[in-house]
Tab-separated table of C-alpha atoms in Angstrom:
chain	number	residue	atom	x	y	z
A	1	MET	CA	-0.979	-49.074	-40.680
A	2	MET	CA	-0.559	-46.964	-43.773
A	3	SER	CA	1.439	-43.761	-43.605
A	4	ASN	CA	2.566	-41.194	-46.137
A	5	THR	CA	4.284	-38.893	-43.668
A	6	TYR	CA	7.863	-38.317	-42.658
A	7	HIS	CA	9.073	-40.466	-39.808
A	8	PRO	CA	12.054	-40.064	-37.497
A	9	GLY	CA	15.171	-41.294	-39.222
A	10	GLU	CA	13.715	-40.491	-42.658
A	11	LEU	CA	13.716	-36.709	-42.350
A	12	PRO	CA	15.006	-34.377	-45.018
A	13	GLN	CA	18.464	-33.087	-44.151
A	14	GLU	CA	17.068	-29.613	-43.513
A	15	LYS	CA	14.898	-30.993	-40.717
A	16	VAL	CA	17.701	-33.078	-39.307
A	17	ASP	CA	19.833	-29.956	-39.054
A	18	ARG	CA	17.135	-28.242	-37.009
A	19	THR	CA	16.073	-31.094	-34.744
A	20	VAL	CA	17.396	-33.831	-32.536
A	21	TYR	CA	14.962	-36.691	-32.404
A	22	ASN	CA	14.347	-38.021	-28.904
A	23	GLY	CA	12.037	-40.903	-29.790
A	24	SER	CA	8.721	-39.451	-28.717
A	25	ALA	CA	5.918	-37.739	-30.507
A	26	GLU	CA	5.884	-35.008	-27.886
A	27	GLY	CA	9.577	-34.565	-28.522
A	28	ASP	CA	8.931	-34.200	-32.243
A	29	ARG	CA	6.650	-31.313	-31.504
A	30	ASP	CA	8.688	-29.621	-28.788
A	31	VAL	CA	11.963	-29.459	-30.651
A	32	GLY	CA	10.627	-27.389	-33.477
A	33	PHE	CA	8.902	-29.424	-36.196
A	34	THR	CA	6.476	-26.513	-36.554
A	35	SER	CA	8.979	-23.688	-36.695
A	36	THR	CA	8.336	-21.195	-39.463
A	37	GLY	CA	10.280	-21.794	-42.628
A	38	LEU	CA	10.753	-25.546	-42.308
A	39	PRO	CA	10.791	-27.362	-45.678
A	40	ASP	CA	7.407	-28.995	-45.059
A	41	ASP	CA	5.682	-25.967	-43.578
A	42	VAL	CA	2.677	-25.057	-45.735
A	43	PHE	CA	3.819	-21.529	-46.540
A	44	GLY	CA	7.559	-21.794	-45.819
A	45	GLU	CA	9.757	-18.783	-45.129
A	46	GLU	CA	7.795	-15.570	-45.777
A	47	GLU	CA	10.124	-12.776	-44.731
A	48	ASN	CA	10.749	-11.376	-48.204
A	49	HIS	CA	7.377	-12.133	-49.779
A	50	ASP	CA	4.625	-9.701	-50.780
A	51	ILE	CA	1.772	-11.757	-49.321
A	52	LYS	CA	2.377	-13.154	-45.836
A	53	TYR	CA	0.009	-15.755	-44.427
A	54	LYS	CA	1.497	-16.669	-41.058
A	55	THR	CA	0.395	-13.550	-39.233
A	56	LEU	CA	-2.407	-14.691	-36.907
A	57	THR	CA	-2.070	-14.555	-33.133
A	58	TRP	CA	-3.967	-17.041	-31.008
A	59	PRO	CA	-6.576	-14.485	-29.789
A	60	LEU	CA	-7.471	-13.693	-33.409
A	61	VAL	CA	-7.704	-17.405	-34.197
A	62	ALA	CA	-10.013	-17.786	-31.199
A	63	VAL	CA	-12.210	-15.018	-32.607
A	64	LEU	CA	-12.266	-16.701	-36.023
A	65	MET	CA	-13.246	-20.001	-34.403
A	66	ILE	CA	-16.007	-18.374	-32.350
A	67	THR	CA	-17.391	-16.522	-35.368
A	68	GLU	CA	-17.614	-19.608	-37.563
A	69	ILE	CA	-18.880	-22.018	-34.897
A	70	VAL	CA	-21.082	-19.906	-32.599
A	71	SER	CA	-23.419	-18.875	-35.383
A	72	ASN	CA	-26.903	-19.720	-36.612
A	73	GLY	CA	-26.528	-23.296	-35.332
A	74	MET	CA	-27.047	-22.145	-31.749
A	75	LEU	CA	-30.504	-20.785	-32.613
A	76	SER	CA	-31.833	-24.353	-32.874
A	77	LEU	CA	-30.658	-25.409	-29.402
A	78	PRO	CA	-33.787	-24.315	-27.441
A	79	SER	CA	-35.918	-26.552	-29.675
A	80	SER	CA	-33.550	-29.438	-28.918
A	81	LEU	CA	-34.159	-28.938	-25.207
A	82	ASP	CA	-37.884	-28.985	-25.904
A	83	ALA	CA	-37.579	-32.266	-27.796
A	84	VAL	CA	-35.579	-34.262	-25.237
A	85	GLY	CA	-36.125	-32.264	-22.045
A	86	MET	CA	-34.100	-29.556	-20.346
A	87	VAL	CA	-31.848	-31.759	-18.226
A	88	PRO	CA	-30.888	-34.319	-20.912
A	89	GLY	CA	-30.442	-31.476	-23.403
A	90	VAL	CA	-28.052	-29.565	-21.139
A	91	ILE	CA	-26.102	-32.761	-20.397
A	92	VAL	CA	-25.741	-33.437	-24.137
A	93	ILE	CA	-24.518	-29.885	-24.845
A	94	LEU	CA	-22.034	-30.057	-21.954
A	95	PHE	CA	-20.752	-33.488	-22.967
A	96	LEU	CA	-20.358	-32.505	-26.619
A	97	GLY	CA	-18.458	-29.376	-25.578
A	98	ALA	CA	-16.003	-31.479	-23.573
A	99	PHE	CA	-15.765	-34.040	-26.382
A	100	ALA	CA	-15.119	-31.319	-28.985
A	101	THR	CA	-12.363	-29.901	-26.752
A	102	PHE	CA	-10.700	-33.321	-26.584
A	103	THR	CA	-10.882	-33.821	-30.354
A	104	ALA	CA	-9.600	-30.267	-30.928
A	105	TRP	CA	-6.546	-31.142	-28.838
A	106	LEU	CA	-5.971	-34.296	-30.884
A	107	LEU	CA	-6.255	-32.356	-34.159
A	108	ILE	CA	-3.856	-29.679	-32.955
A	109	GLU	CA	-1.292	-32.231	-31.772
A	110	PHE	CA	-1.476	-33.909	-35.182
A	111	LYS	CA	-1.002	-30.582	-36.965
A	112	LEU	CA	2.011	-29.700	-34.806
A	113	ARG	CA	3.671	-32.987	-35.729
A	114	HIS	CA	2.808	-32.552	-39.403
A	115	PRO	CA	3.387	-28.904	-40.391
A	116	GLU	CA	2.845	-29.824	-44.053
A	117	VAL	CA	-0.864	-30.423	-43.334
A	118	HIS	CA	-2.964	-27.488	-44.548
A	119	ASN	CA	-6.419	-29.067	-44.598
A	120	MET	CA	-8.296	-32.306	-44.061
A	121	GLY	CA	-7.259	-33.477	-47.527
A	122	ASP	CA	-3.590	-33.342	-46.542
A	123	ALA	CA	-4.384	-35.221	-43.339
A	124	GLY	CA	-6.298	-37.768	-45.380
A	125	TYR	CA	-3.222	-38.347	-47.539
A	126	ILE	CA	-1.119	-39.081	-44.454
A	127	LEU	CA	-3.646	-41.582	-43.126
A	128	PHE	CA	-5.057	-43.159	-46.266
A	129	GLY	CA	-2.955	-42.115	-49.272
A	130	PRO	CA	-4.168	-40.366	-52.459
A	131	ILE	CA	-7.756	-41.588	-52.100
A	132	GLY	CA	-7.909	-40.157	-48.589
A	133	ARG	CA	-6.706	-36.797	-49.867
A	134	GLU	CA	-9.400	-36.589	-52.549
A	135	VAL	CA	-12.243	-37.813	-50.326
A	136	LEU	CA	-11.461	-35.655	-47.299
A	137	GLY	CA	-10.417	-32.659	-49.405
A	138	GLY	CA	-13.528	-32.904	-51.547
A	139	GLY	CA	-15.660	-33.340	-48.433
A	140	THR	CA	-14.207	-30.163	-46.958
A	141	ILE	CA	-15.131	-28.199	-50.081
A	142	ILE	CA	-18.651	-29.653	-50.193
A	143	PHE	CA	-19.297	-29.011	-46.513
A	144	ALA	CA	-17.845	-25.480	-46.671
A	145	ILE	CA	-20.063	-24.573	-49.645
A	146	CYS	CA	-23.135	-26.057	-47.922
A	147	ALA	CA	-22.280	-24.114	-44.762
A	148	THR	CA	-21.969	-20.932	-46.846
A	149	GLY	CA	-25.391	-21.610	-48.340
A	150	SER	CA	-26.812	-22.157	-44.862
A	151	GLN	CA	-25.517	-18.735	-43.798
A	152	ILE	CA	-27.027	-17.175	-46.923
A	153	LEU	CA	-30.411	-18.615	-45.963
A	154	ALA	CA	-29.964	-17.330	-42.406
A	155	GLY	CA	-29.253	-13.876	-43.805
A	156	GLN	CA	-32.218	-14.154	-46.144
A	157	LEU	CA	-34.484	-14.985	-43.204
A	158	ALA	CA	-33.078	-12.101	-41.144
A	159	LEU	CA	-33.660	-9.569	-43.928
A	160	THR	CA	-37.163	-10.948	-44.543
A	161	VAL	CA	-38.057	-10.538	-40.869
A	162	LEU	CA	-36.615	-7.013	-40.750
A	163	SER	CA	-38.567	-5.939	-43.845
A	164	ASP	CA	-41.799	-7.735	-42.918
A	165	GLY	CA	-41.448	-9.675	-46.179
A	166	ARG	CA	-41.849	-6.604	-48.390
A	167	LEU	CA	-39.237	-7.825	-50.890
A	168	CYS	CA	-38.864	-11.156	-52.635
A	169	ALA	CA	-36.885	-13.536	-50.430
A	170	LEU	CA	-34.817	-14.553	-53.451
A	171	ALA	CA	-33.686	-10.934	-53.811
A	172	PHE	CA	-32.609	-10.896	-50.161
A	173	ALA	CA	-30.595	-14.073	-50.729
A	174	GLY	CA	-28.918	-12.431	-53.714
A	175	ILE	CA	-28.099	-9.283	-51.748
A	176	PHE	CA	-26.675	-11.327	-48.910
A	177	SER	CA	-24.635	-13.472	-51.294
A	178	VAL	CA	-22.976	-10.372	-52.741
A	179	ALA	CA	-21.929	-9.286	-49.229
A	180	VAL	CA	-20.581	-12.742	-48.433
A	181	THR	CA	-18.618	-12.803	-51.696
A	182	LEU	CA	-17.032	-9.395	-51.143
A	183	PHE	CA	-15.926	-10.216	-47.610
A	184	SER	CA	-14.422	-13.567	-48.641
A	185	PHE	CA	-12.035	-12.010	-51.184
A	186	PRO	CA	-8.967	-11.288	-48.973
A	187	ARG	CA	-6.219	-13.815	-49.680
A	188	THR	CA	-5.144	-14.142	-46.032
A	189	LEU	CA	-7.162	-14.912	-42.926
A	190	ASP	CA	-5.492	-12.013	-41.131
A	191	HIS	CA	-7.742	-9.578	-42.994
A	192	LEU	CA	-10.836	-11.645	-42.220
A	193	SER	CA	-9.857	-12.004	-38.554
A	194	TRP	CA	-10.457	-8.336	-37.810
A	195	LEU	CA	-13.874	-8.527	-39.459
A	196	SER	CA	-14.556	-11.649	-37.416
A	197	ILE	CA	-14.315	-9.626	-34.219
A	198	ALA	CA	-17.505	-7.875	-35.321
A	199	GLY	CA	-19.001	-11.219	-36.350
A	200	GLY	CA	-18.259	-12.887	-33.020
A	201	VAL	CA	-19.451	-9.932	-30.970
A	202	SER	CA	-22.642	-9.598	-33.023
A	203	ILE	CA	-23.858	-13.158	-32.460
A	204	ILE	CA	-23.128	-12.946	-28.720
A	205	ILE	CA	-25.005	-9.636	-28.422
A	206	ALA	CA	-27.845	-10.992	-30.565
A	207	GLY	CA	-28.135	-13.977	-28.212
A	208	VAL	CA	-28.139	-11.764	-25.119
A	209	VAL	CA	-30.781	-9.484	-26.651
A	210	ALA	CA	-32.863	-12.524	-27.636
A	211	MET	CA	-32.772	-13.779	-24.031
A	212	ALA	CA	-33.750	-10.308	-22.816
A	213	GLY	CA	-36.597	-10.246	-25.338
A	214	ALA	CA	-37.805	-13.667	-24.245
A	215	GLY	CA	-37.833	-12.501	-20.640
A	216	ALA	CA	-39.457	-9.142	-21.413
A	217	VAL	CA	-42.231	-10.625	-23.554
A	218	PRO	CA	-42.481	-14.295	-22.489
A	219	VAL	CA	-44.713	-16.680	-24.401
A	220	ASP	CA	-45.338	-19.478	-21.915
A	221	PRO	CA	-42.802	-19.024	-19.108
A	222	GLY	CA	-41.941	-22.054	-17.027
A	223	ASN	CA	-43.846	-24.492	-19.219
A	224	VAL	CA	-40.843	-26.704	-19.848
A	225	VAL	CA	-40.197	-30.427	-19.792
A	226	ILE	CA	-37.433	-31.612	-17.481
A	227	ALA	CA	-37.015	-34.936	-19.308
A	228	ARG	CA	-39.123	-36.185	-22.200
A	229	ALA	CA	-39.602	-39.802	-23.230
A	230	SER	CA	-38.987	-40.123	-26.954
A	231	ASP	CA	-38.235	-42.723	-29.590
A	232	PHE	CA	-34.685	-43.013	-30.932
A	233	THR	CA	-35.362	-41.311	-34.253
A	234	SER	CA	-37.027	-38.221	-32.774
A	235	ALA	CA	-34.407	-37.926	-30.057
A	236	PHE	CA	-31.497	-38.285	-32.459
A	237	ILE	CA	-32.981	-35.734	-34.867
A	238	SER	CA	-33.064	-33.255	-31.996
A	239	ILE	CA	-29.597	-34.155	-30.737
A	240	THR	CA	-28.076	-33.513	-34.164
A	241	ASN	CA	-28.573	-29.785	-33.510
A	242	PRO	CA	-26.046	-29.593	-30.637
A	243	VAL	CA	-23.823	-32.200	-32.329
A	244	PHE	CA	-23.355	-29.997	-35.369
A	245	ALA	CA	-23.369	-26.747	-33.374
A	246	TYR	CA	-19.743	-27.683	-32.583
A	247	ALA	CA	-18.899	-28.718	-36.163
A	248	GLY	CA	-16.148	-26.251	-37.038
A	249	HIS	CA	-13.044	-28.415	-36.715
A	250	PHE	CA	-12.794	-28.835	-40.496
A	251	MET	CA	-11.245	-25.335	-40.583
A	252	PHE	CA	-8.725	-25.842	-37.780
A	253	PHE	CA	-5.788	-27.003	-39.922
A	254	ILE	CA	-6.231	-24.039	-42.278
A	255	LEU	CA	-6.428	-21.605	-39.364
A	256	ILE	CA	-3.369	-23.016	-37.609
A	257	SER	CA	-1.377	-22.924	-40.864
A	258	GLU	CA	-1.693	-19.136	-40.825
A	259	MET	CA	-0.628	-18.657	-37.201
A	260	LYS	CA	2.605	-16.953	-36.176
A	261	HIS	CA	3.034	-19.501	-33.403
A	262	PRO	CA	1.079	-22.717	-34.060
A	263	GLN	CA	2.068	-23.994	-30.618
A	264	ASP	CA	-0.481	-21.540	-29.176
A	265	ALA	CA	-3.394	-23.059	-31.090
A	266	MET	CA	-4.772	-24.907	-28.070
A	267	LYS	CA	-5.217	-21.593	-26.257
A	268	ALA	CA	-7.566	-20.547	-29.057
A	269	ALA	CA	-9.390	-23.882	-28.881
A	270	TRP	CA	-9.851	-23.593	-25.107
A	271	THR	CA	-11.237	-20.084	-25.531
A	272	LEU	CA	-13.627	-21.271	-28.218
A	273	GLN	CA	-14.970	-24.238	-26.288
A	274	ILE	CA	-15.408	-22.342	-23.011
A	275	VAL	CA	-17.258	-19.507	-24.743
A	276	ALA	CA	-19.323	-21.796	-26.983
A	277	THR	CA	-20.354	-24.329	-24.340
A	278	THR	CA	-21.178	-21.716	-21.717
A	279	PHE	CA	-23.152	-19.559	-24.124
A	280	TYR	CA	-24.956	-22.511	-25.699
A	281	ILE	CA	-26.222	-23.727	-22.319
A	282	VAL	CA	-27.240	-20.301	-21.025
A	283	PHE	CA	-28.946	-19.314	-24.281
A	284	ALA	CA	-30.789	-22.615	-24.685
A	285	VAL	CA	-32.013	-22.777	-21.064
A	286	VAL	CA	-33.090	-19.137	-20.728
A	287	THR	CA	-34.827	-19.041	-24.107
A	288	TYR	CA	-36.599	-22.362	-23.569
A	289	TYR	CA	-37.732	-21.366	-20.070
A	290	TYR	CA	-39.378	-18.121	-21.180
A	291	ILE	CA	-40.744	-19.295	-24.540
A	292	GLY	CA	-41.889	-22.669	-23.266
A	293	GLN	CA	-42.862	-25.791	-25.164
A	294	GLY	CA	-43.194	-25.420	-28.915
A	295	VAL	CA	-40.242	-23.018	-29.212
A	296	SER	CA	-39.368	-22.497	-32.885
A	297	SER	CA	-36.158	-23.321	-34.702
A	298	PRO	CA	-34.548	-20.844	-35.128
A	299	SER	CA	-35.699	-19.637	-31.728
A	300	LEU	CA	-35.638	-15.946	-32.719
A	301	LEU	CA	-38.899	-16.576	-34.598
A	302	SER	CA	-40.611	-17.277	-31.259
A	303	LEU	CA	-39.865	-13.776	-29.931
A	304	SER	CA	-42.264	-10.873	-30.213
A	305	PRO	CA	-42.031	-9.096	-33.599
A	306	LEU	CA	-39.992	-6.184	-32.226
A	307	TRP	CA	-37.506	-8.303	-30.288
A	308	SER	CA	-37.215	-10.724	-33.193
A	309	LYS	CA	-36.263	-7.891	-35.542
A	310	ILE	CA	-33.702	-6.486	-33.102
A	311	ALA	CA	-32.066	-9.881	-32.527
A	312	PHE	CA	-32.000	-10.815	-36.216
A	313	GLY	CA	-30.589	-7.401	-37.106
A	314	LEU	CA	-27.774	-7.768	-34.601
A	315	ALA	CA	-26.953	-11.273	-35.867
A	316	ILE	CA	-26.586	-10.268	-39.538
A	317	PRO	CA	-22.851	-9.373	-39.324
A	318	ASN	CA	-22.134	-12.850	-37.968
A	319	PHE	CA	-24.147	-14.553	-40.695
A	320	PHE	CA	-22.305	-12.986	-43.616
A	321	ILE	CA	-18.836	-13.009	-42.014
A	322	ALA	CA	-19.205	-16.699	-41.078
A	323	GLY	CA	-20.394	-17.363	-44.624
A	324	SER	CA	-17.341	-15.530	-45.935
A	325	LEU	CA	-15.058	-17.700	-43.807
A	326	TYR	CA	-16.635	-20.864	-45.170
A	327	SER	CA	-16.400	-19.842	-48.836
A	328	HIS	CA	-12.855	-18.558	-48.228
A	329	THR	CA	-11.989	-21.989	-46.823
A	330	ALA	CA	-13.309	-23.809	-49.898
A	331	ALA	CA	-11.375	-21.508	-52.238
A	332	LYS	CA	-8.194	-21.556	-50.106
A	333	LEU	CA	-8.023	-25.353	-50.102
A	334	VAL	CA	-8.089	-25.508	-53.916
A	335	PHE	CA	-5.776	-22.508	-54.306
A	336	VAL	CA	-3.091	-23.984	-52.066
A	337	ARG	CA	-3.480	-27.345	-53.801
A	338	PHE	CA	-2.822	-25.638	-57.158
A	339	PHE	CA	0.033	-23.344	-56.169
A	340	ARG	CA	1.734	-24.693	-53.033
A	341	HIS	CA	5.427	-23.715	-53.044
A	342	SER	CA	4.986	-21.583	-56.167
A	343	ARG	CA	5.433	-17.820	-56.539
A	344	HIS	CA	1.688	-17.379	-57.078
A	345	ILE	CA	1.084	-18.097	-53.394
A	346	HIS	CA	3.168	-15.210	-52.081
A	347	SER	CA	3.309	-12.747	-54.975
A	348	HIS	CA	0.792	-10.443	-56.628
A	349	THR	CA	0.767	-12.295	-59.946
A	350	PHE	CA	-1.978	-12.051	-62.549
A	351	THR	CA	-2.356	-15.831	-62.514
A	352	GLY	CA	-2.553	-15.987	-58.739
A	353	TRP	CA	-5.175	-13.278	-58.364
A	354	GLY	CA	-7.069	-14.470	-61.420
A	355	VAL	CA	-7.397	-18.016	-60.129
A	356	TRP	CA	-8.236	-16.778	-56.626
A	357	THR	CA	-11.018	-14.566	-58.004
A	358	VAL	CA	-12.483	-17.408	-60.028
A	359	LEU	CA	-12.397	-19.753	-57.031
A	360	ILE	CA	-14.101	-17.236	-54.742
A	361	LEU	CA	-16.800	-16.550	-57.319
A	362	LEU	CA	-17.359	-20.255	-57.971
A	363	ALA	CA	-17.655	-21.063	-54.260
A	364	ASN	CA	-20.154	-18.290	-53.570
A	365	VAL	CA	-22.207	-18.774	-56.720
A	366	ALA	CA	-22.447	-22.493	-55.976
A	367	ALA	CA	-23.542	-21.749	-52.407
A	368	PHE	CA	-26.222	-19.316	-53.624
A	369	VAL	CA	-27.560	-21.644	-56.313
A	370	PHE	CA	-27.640	-24.612	-53.951
A	371	ALA	CA	-29.331	-22.623	-51.187
A	372	VAL	CA	-32.173	-21.150	-53.252
A	373	GLY	CA	-32.371	-23.636	-56.118
A	374	ILE	CA	-32.426	-27.001	-54.360
A	375	PRO	CA	-35.705	-27.638	-52.506
A	376	VAL	CA	-34.036	-30.123	-50.173
A	377	PHE	CA	-31.022	-27.910	-49.436
A	378	ASN	CA	-31.510	-27.852	-45.654
A	379	TYR	CA	-31.536	-31.636	-45.701
A	380	LEU	CA	-28.495	-31.625	-47.983
A	381	VAL	CA	-26.664	-29.608	-45.331
A	382	GLY	CA	-27.627	-32.252	-42.776
A	383	ILE	CA	-26.398	-35.033	-45.032
A	384	SER	CA	-23.067	-33.314	-45.709
A	385	ALA	CA	-22.647	-32.620	-41.999
A	386	SER	CA	-23.298	-36.273	-41.210
A	387	LEU	CA	-20.972	-37.548	-43.923
A	388	PHE	CA	-18.095	-35.166	-43.281
A	389	ALA	CA	-18.442	-32.945	-40.197
A	390	ALA	CA	-19.109	-35.980	-38.004
A	391	TRP	CA	-15.651	-37.233	-38.949
A	392	TYR	CA	-13.858	-33.873	-39.099
A	393	THR	CA	-15.075	-32.791	-35.662
A	394	TYR	CA	-15.144	-36.149	-33.910
A	395	GLY	CA	-14.107	-39.453	-35.520
A	396	LEU	CA	-10.918	-38.618	-37.402
A	397	ALA	CA	-9.259	-37.133	-34.322
A	398	GLY	CA	-9.026	-40.616	-32.847
A	399	ALA	CA	-7.483	-41.925	-36.060
A	400	PHE	CA	-4.862	-39.156	-35.907
A	401	TRP	CA	-3.780	-40.250	-32.432
A	402	LEU	CA	-3.688	-43.926	-33.396
A	403	HIS	CA	-1.591	-43.119	-36.492
A	404	ASP	CA	0.981	-40.946	-34.769
A	405	THR	CA	1.312	-43.130	-31.696
A	406	TYR	CA	1.931	-46.120	-33.952
A	407	HIS	CA	4.498	-44.397	-36.165
A	408	PHE	CA	6.264	-42.193	-33.631
A	409	LYS	CA	6.197	-44.288	-30.458
A	410	GLY	CA	6.865	-47.873	-31.437
A	411	GLY	CA	4.081	-49.591	-33.352
A	412	TYR	CA	1.135	-51.528	-31.974
A	413	SER	CA	2.755	-52.007	-28.575
A	414	ALA	CA	2.716	-48.228	-28.109
A	415	TRP	CA	-1.095	-48.309	-28.160
A	416	PHE	CA	-1.300	-50.875	-25.383
A	417	ARG	CA	1.242	-49.050	-23.220
A	418	ARG	CA	-1.327	-46.224	-23.122
A	419	PRO	CA	-4.552	-48.147	-22.481
A	420	ILE	CA	-6.680	-45.163	-21.411
A	421	MET	CA	-5.783	-43.066	-24.439
A	422	PHE	CA	-6.097	-46.086	-26.707
A	423	VAL	CA	-9.631	-46.824	-25.499
A	424	LEU	CA	-10.624	-43.142	-25.642
A	425	ASN	CA	-9.450	-42.812	-29.218
A	426	ILE	CA	-11.066	-46.040	-30.374
A	427	LEU	CA	-14.309	-44.749	-28.844
A	428	THR	CA	-13.745	-41.413	-30.608
A	429	VAL	CA	-13.531	-43.152	-33.979
A	430	LEU	CA	-16.637	-45.206	-33.174
A	431	ALA	CA	-18.475	-42.068	-32.048
A	432	GLY	CA	-17.703	-40.442	-35.392
A	433	GLY	CA	-19.149	-43.461	-37.169
A	434	PHE	CA	-22.238	-43.483	-34.947
A	435	ILE	CA	-22.895	-39.776	-35.520
A	436	CYS	CA	-22.341	-40.222	-39.249
A	437	VAL	CA	-24.761	-43.137	-39.610
A	438	GLY	CA	-27.296	-41.791	-37.118
A	439	GLY	CA	-27.195	-38.327	-38.656
A	440	LEU	CA	-27.723	-39.724	-42.144
A	441	TYR	CA	-30.662	-41.824	-40.959
A	442	ALA	CA	-32.268	-38.929	-39.069
A	443	THR	CA	-31.834	-36.494	-41.954
A	444	ILE	CA	-33.157	-38.877	-44.606
A	445	TYR	CA	-36.061	-39.817	-42.336
A	446	SER	CA	-36.963	-36.144	-41.874
A	447	LEU	CA	-36.630	-35.534	-45.606
A	448	ARG	CA	-38.995	-38.378	-46.389
A	449	GLN	CA	-41.543	-37.102	-43.881
A	450	ALA	CA	-41.357	-33.570	-45.330
A	451	ALA	CA	-41.770	-34.885	-48.871
A	452	GLU	CA	-44.781	-36.980	-47.917
A	453	ALA	CA	-46.375	-33.991	-46.184
A	454	GLY	CA	-45.728	-31.734	-49.200
A	455	GLU	CA	-43.603	-29.364	-47.127
A	456	LEU	CA	-40.656	-29.039	-49.508
A	457	PRO	CA	-40.345	-25.564	-51.072
A	458	THR	CA	-40.139	-24.973	-54.804
A	459	PRO	CA	-36.784	-24.017	-56.381
A	460	PHE	CA	-35.957	-20.286	-56.481
A	461	GLN	CA	-39.053	-19.503	-54.442
A	462	CYS	CA	-39.750	-15.792	-53.982
């Protein structure tokens, strides 16, 4: 199995001085491979630098995770329950929440053993060499920009609903893009984390208000399907909504790299998954029950006009702060790739700020142009999620465990000494492949149907 990482016995002298290898991967982590200032740490020792990155506490990381994951994706969950039935839909959401928690743990363990990993590109280099770095790094940028564009469209829709469509939708997208750009400018996630508190709170309150609105002005209460017979394609199209409602793991390495104590990252992940899974189920069930069959996606459009406006208005802070996090992620990956271990990372240099500004502008302009200028953009988001998020959130986590168990615990025999974990991680890799292929098929199938029905919008539509 290929590896481009440090292995016990091949450590730089600085690491040897700080650690005593005990022959286990858990030992590698426990004895301090992720201590601040180690030679391979992404940002190194920061004590005397102007710009300090490693400032996040685990509660702030949890808030960042909640803000970027529990966002507009949850608004499609009631329609998923309508498509497959309430009971199967709830089971799928619950299972995916547990699965995403397991893969989050695998990603975090990998990061703690490899402090030099800043993003999926770095992880790709460890697993697959230079090609892996470019593919997984490029995929992260593409998916982050598509996710930013998706948030811009969510903001555009919210502003259109609030104004009763009195202004050109393209103008609303432009206004929202400016807000997203401004909030993505801070160089460190610490500054964005405090804004994310408002973003996380806003989407939770918006969901609660939406449920209250559905109950106060129900459409067809109780007219729900417990379990619906469906063909594979229709069912999988609906299931992709909850699958990608958990698709935020592509940011985890970047978030953990800016933590004071990376060892606490799993606390943030537990908080995220408990909040997300619980809220997803409650929101989907309550909304579906009171709206009934035919609930829209996003579900806020099925509320009465007044309640729809209130809910969309409350959700706006989440939409643009989540969009800012995504565009920040795309820019940060390239910025660190350019300047890792240089003075431009930690100092207020003209070159550093100039390049950062250009990267932020490029990421947000690209997101805006893609969102309003590509008629098939929503399907493009689905394709990018299938190609990349399916692996970042699910499949690659299994490969991380297989890699580290092989290299840190004794080769192939180490896999078979842990049969349960071996099987679980093989299934995790296969699940990533299944979601990738199935998601691509479902998205392309839906795109073809929309094209044949003439439902695709024109570019830069007002």
